[in-house]
Short mmCIF file of C-alpha atoms in Angstrom, two decimals:
data_model
loop_
_atom_site.label_atom_id
_atom_site.label_comp_id
_atom_site.label_asym_id
_atom_site.label_seq_id
_atom_site.Cartn_x
_atom_site.Cartn_y
_atom_site.Cartn_z
CA MET A 1366 -16.99 -8.45 -12.75
CA GLU A 1367 -15.45 -9.81 -15.91
CA ASP A 1368 -12.44 -8.03 -17.33
CA LEU A 1369 -13.20 -5.61 -20.12
CA ILE A 1370 -11.27 -6.79 -23.16
CA MET A 1371 -10.06 -4.89 -26.23
CA GLY A 1372 -8.83 -7.46 -28.72
CA THR A 1373 -6.61 -9.81 -26.73
CA GLU A 1374 -5.48 -7.14 -24.29
CA LEU A 1375 -7.07 -6.77 -20.90
CA ALA A 1376 -8.17 -3.16 -20.55
CA TYR A 1377 -9.62 -3.17 -17.02
CA GLY A 1378 -10.43 -5.45 -14.15
CA HIS A 1379 -6.88 -5.46 -12.76
CA TRP A 1380 -8.04 -5.22 -9.15
CA GLY A 1381 -4.83 -6.72 -7.82
CA THR A 1382 -2.91 -3.87 -9.44
CA VAL A 1383 -5.39 -1.38 -7.95
CA ALA A 1384 -4.86 -2.79 -4.45
CA PHE A 1385 -1.08 -3.09 -4.78
CA ASN A 1386 -0.52 0.46 -6.09
CA THR A 1387 -2.90 2.00 -3.57
CA ILE A 1388 -1.34 0.20 -0.60
CA ILE A 1389 2.26 0.88 -1.65
CA TRP A 1390 1.81 4.59 -2.31
CA THR A 1391 -0.37 5.18 0.74
CA ALA A 1392 2.06 3.25 2.95
CA ALA A 1393 4.97 5.30 1.59
CA ALA A 1394 3.23 8.54 2.59
CA TYR A 1395 2.25 7.10 5.96
CA LEU A 1396 5.78 5.96 6.81
CA LEU A 1397 7.42 9.18 5.66
CA ILE A 1398 4.93 11.53 7.34
CA ARG A 1399 4.15 9.33 10.36
CA PRO A 1400 0.85 10.84 11.51
CA GLU A 1401 0.30 11.11 15.26
CA ARG A 1402 -2.96 12.97 15.72
CA ARG A 1403 -6.48 12.17 14.61
CA VAL A 1404 -6.57 14.98 12.04
CA GLU A 1405 -3.37 13.65 10.49
CA TYR A 1406 -4.83 10.16 10.21
CA VAL A 1407 -7.96 11.58 8.59
CA ASN A 1408 -5.86 13.46 6.02
CA ILE A 1409 -3.80 10.38 5.20
CA ALA A 1410 -6.99 8.33 4.85
CA LEU A 1411 -8.39 10.86 2.37
CA TYR A 1412 -5.08 10.86 0.53
CA GLY A 1413 -5.34 7.07 0.33
CA LEU A 1414 -8.90 7.42 -1.01
CA PHE A 1415 -7.58 9.79 -3.68
CA LEU A 1416 -5.02 7.18 -4.73
CA LEU A 1417 -7.60 4.39 -4.64
CA VAL A 1418 -9.94 6.26 -6.97
CA THR A 1419 -7.04 7.09 -9.30
CA HIS A 1420 -5.98 3.46 -9.63
CA VAL A 1421 -9.56 2.18 -9.90
CA GLU A 1422 -10.12 4.53 -12.85
CA SER A 1423 -6.79 3.49 -14.42
CA TYR A 1424 -6.86 -0.28 -13.87
CA GLY A 1425 -10.22 -1.28 -12.40
CA TYR A 1426 -13.06 0.40 -14.24
CA PRO A 1427 -13.28 3.85 -15.99
CA PHE A 1428 -16.23 5.23 -14.04
CA THR A 1429 -15.66 8.84 -15.15
CA LEU A 1430 -15.59 7.99 -18.85
CA SER A 1431 -18.62 5.74 -18.44
CA LEU A 1432 -20.52 8.49 -16.64
CA PHE A 1433 -19.82 10.98 -19.43
CA ALA A 1434 -19.87 8.47 -22.28
CA ASP A 1435 -22.51 10.35 -24.28
CA GLN A 1436 -20.69 13.67 -23.99
CA LEU A 1437 -17.32 12.12 -24.87
CA ALA A 1438 -18.59 10.08 -27.80
CA ARG A 1439 -17.90 12.93 -30.23
CA TYR A 1440 -14.17 12.80 -29.47
CA PRO A 1441 -12.13 10.58 -31.85
CA GLY A 1442 -10.11 9.08 -28.99
CA ALA A 1443 -13.12 8.01 -26.94
CA ASP A 1444 -12.54 4.25 -26.99
CA HIS A 1445 -14.15 3.30 -23.69
CA LEU A 1446 -12.93 -0.27 -23.86
CA GLY A 1447 -9.39 0.54 -24.93
CA TRP A 1448 -6.49 0.24 -22.51
CA ARG A 1449 -5.99 4.03 -22.64
CA ALA A 1450 -9.62 4.79 -21.82
CA GLY A 1451 -8.68 6.03 -18.36
CA ASP A 1452 -6.39 8.67 -19.86
CA LEU A 1453 -9.01 11.38 -20.13
CA TRP A 1454 -6.55 14.00 -21.41
CA ARG A 1455 -5.84 11.86 -24.48
CA VAL A 1456 -9.52 11.73 -25.24
CA LEU A 1457 -10.11 15.46 -24.81
CA LEU A 1458 -6.92 16.50 -26.64
CA ASP A 1459 -7.27 13.83 -29.34
CA ALA A 1460 -3.92 12.30 -28.42
CA SER A 1461 -5.10 8.70 -28.33
CA GLY A 1462 -2.91 7.71 -31.24
CA ARG A 1463 0.30 8.37 -29.37
CA GLU A 1464 1.51 4.99 -28.29
CA GLY A 1465 3.96 4.18 -25.54
CA ALA A 1466 4.23 5.25 -21.95
CA PHE A 1467 6.73 8.04 -22.58
CA ASP A 1468 4.50 10.77 -23.97
CA TRP A 1469 4.17 14.20 -22.42
CA PHE A 1470 1.33 13.15 -20.14
CA HIS A 1471 3.39 10.43 -18.49
CA ILE A 1472 6.63 12.45 -18.48
CA ILE A 1473 5.04 15.39 -16.65
CA ALA A 1474 3.15 13.06 -14.32
CA GLY A 1475 6.30 11.06 -13.60
CA VAL A 1476 8.30 14.17 -12.71
CA LEU A 1477 5.55 15.37 -10.35
CA ILE A 1478 4.96 11.98 -8.72
CA PHE A 1479 8.52 10.75 -8.27
CA GLY A 1480 9.83 14.25 -7.62
CA GLY A 1481 7.27 14.52 -4.84
CA LEU A 1482 8.32 11.16 -3.44
CA ILE A 1483 11.99 12.26 -3.35
CA VAL A 1484 11.07 15.50 -1.58
CA LEU A 1485 8.96 13.51 0.89
CA PHE A 1486 11.95 11.27 1.69
CA LEU A 1487 14.42 14.16 2.04
CA SER A 1488 11.96 16.05 4.23
CA ARG A 1489 11.64 13.06 6.56
CA LYS A 1490 15.41 12.85 6.94
CA ALA A 1491 15.66 16.56 7.72
CA LEU A 1492 12.77 16.39 10.18
CA GLU A 1493 14.26 13.41 12.04
CA ALA A 1494 17.58 15.23 12.41
CA ALA A 1495 15.79 18.30 13.77
CA LEU A 1496 13.76 16.23 16.23
CA GLN A 1497 16.92 14.59 17.57
CA SER A 1498 18.51 18.01 18.06
CA GLY A 1499 15.42 19.55 19.64
CA VAL A 1500 15.21 22.37 17.08
CA PRO A 1501 12.69 23.19 14.34
CA ALA A 1502 13.42 21.69 10.93
CA THR A 1503 15.07 24.33 8.74
CA ALA A 1504 17.55 22.25 6.71
CA GLY A 1505 17.15 20.29 3.48
CA PRO A 1506 13.83 20.99 1.75
CA TYR A 1507 12.83 23.07 4.79
CA ARG A 1508 15.26 25.73 3.63
CA LEU A 1509 12.95 26.42 0.69
CA VAL A 1510 9.46 25.96 2.17
CA ARG A 1511 8.08 25.48 5.66
CA HIS A 1512 6.03 22.40 4.80
CA PRO A 1513 7.85 20.41 2.09
CA GLN A 1514 6.12 17.16 3.10
CA TYR A 1515 2.68 18.52 2.33
CA LEU A 1516 3.93 20.22 -0.82
CA ALA A 1517 5.30 16.82 -1.89
CA LEU A 1518 1.86 15.26 -1.41
CA TYR A 1519 0.35 18.04 -3.53
CA SER A 1520 2.88 17.23 -6.25
CA ILE A 1521 2.11 13.50 -6.16
CA MET A 1522 -1.64 14.13 -6.36
CA LEU A 1523 -1.21 16.64 -9.19
CA GLY A 1524 0.90 14.11 -11.06
CA ASN A 1525 -1.85 11.54 -10.74
CA LEU A 1526 -4.37 14.07 -12.03
CA VAL A 1527 -2.18 14.79 -15.03
CA GLN A 1528 -1.85 11.08 -15.75
CA SER A 1529 -5.37 9.84 -14.98
CA PRO A 1530 -7.92 12.51 -14.05
CA ALA A 1531 -11.22 11.35 -12.60
CA LEU A 1532 -14.32 13.13 -11.37
CA LEU A 1533 -13.89 12.18 -7.71
CA THR A 1534 -10.16 12.94 -7.61
CA LEU A 1535 -10.85 16.37 -9.12
CA LEU A 1536 -13.14 16.97 -6.15
CA LEU A 1537 -10.79 15.46 -3.56
CA PHE A 1538 -7.72 17.39 -4.71
CA PRO A 1539 -8.85 20.88 -3.61
CA LEU A 1540 -10.28 19.41 -0.40
CA LEU A 1541 -6.92 17.84 0.47
CA ILE A 1542 -5.09 21.06 -0.39
CA TYR A 1543 -7.34 22.90 2.05
CA LEU A 1544 -7.01 20.28 4.81
CA TYR A 1545 -3.22 20.13 4.64
CA ALA A 1546 -2.98 23.93 4.47
CA ARG A 1547 -5.13 24.15 7.60
CA LEU A 1548 -2.96 21.52 9.30
CA ALA A 1549 0.16 23.47 8.31
CA ARG A 1550 -1.17 26.63 9.97
CA ARG A 1551 -2.00 24.67 13.11
CA GLU A 1552 1.50 23.18 13.26
CA GLU A 1553 3.05 26.62 12.80
CA GLN A 1554 1.13 27.96 15.78
CA GLU A 1555 2.39 25.08 17.90
CA LEU A 1556 5.99 25.56 16.73
CA MET A 1557 5.75 29.30 17.33
CA ALA A 1558 4.65 28.67 20.91
CA ARG A 1559 7.44 26.13 21.41
CA PHE A 1560 10.41 27.84 19.76
CA GLY A 1561 9.37 31.50 19.92
CA PRO A 1562 11.30 34.20 18.00
CA ALA A 1563 13.63 31.74 16.29
CA TYR A 1564 10.76 30.07 14.48
CA GLU A 1565 9.07 33.41 13.79
CA ILE A 1566 12.20 34.62 11.97
CA TYR A 1567 12.27 31.38 9.98
CA CYS A 1568 8.62 31.88 8.98
CA ARG A 1569 9.33 35.42 7.81
CA ARG A 1570 12.07 34.39 5.42
CA THR A 1571 10.62 31.05 4.27
CA PRO A 1572 7.30 30.62 2.42
CA ARG A 1573 4.72 28.17 3.69
CA PHE A 1574 4.46 26.36 0.36
CA LEU A 1575 5.51 28.49 -2.60
CA HIS A 1576 6.58 32.10 -3.14
#
């Protein structure tokens, strides 16, 4: 497929960027969560699919905008060949004239994405320390929520939705929330059986995700 071009600037067709971003961000989640069971691998694979779709819509080809081109044509910012075409919020909110990467869309998305990555890293450190000691993880981010790793993934996905929403990612997001919530409940049952009253007390005083 030839690159879509707006003036002299390549708008889409950056498939190398799509592959690089998808691999890097998926690998980061994989290395920090380190799945062991089949269900965990399935969840990570779906998370990777979410990221792939996000980057395809941002750098490869704007499938969502193309699909709804007729409906979006009435919006002033609906330049389907422009380099901001994948930023659906700018089209809907008529914010296409705001140049530069540091607008509110990218600021909010950046906080959610990189904040989630930091929490993911800190959670891994706390979990490794707990595993070495043979106790459940209750330090670091685990002092605030029982499953900070999954909450961090939610934050990263939400940040991507804020930055570049797409039809398929809007469908995958609630599915992944459900799958990781179900996995969290399963892990709690296993930890309850392993650590008994100590973990039950921890569960009573610490929310699963958010208060």
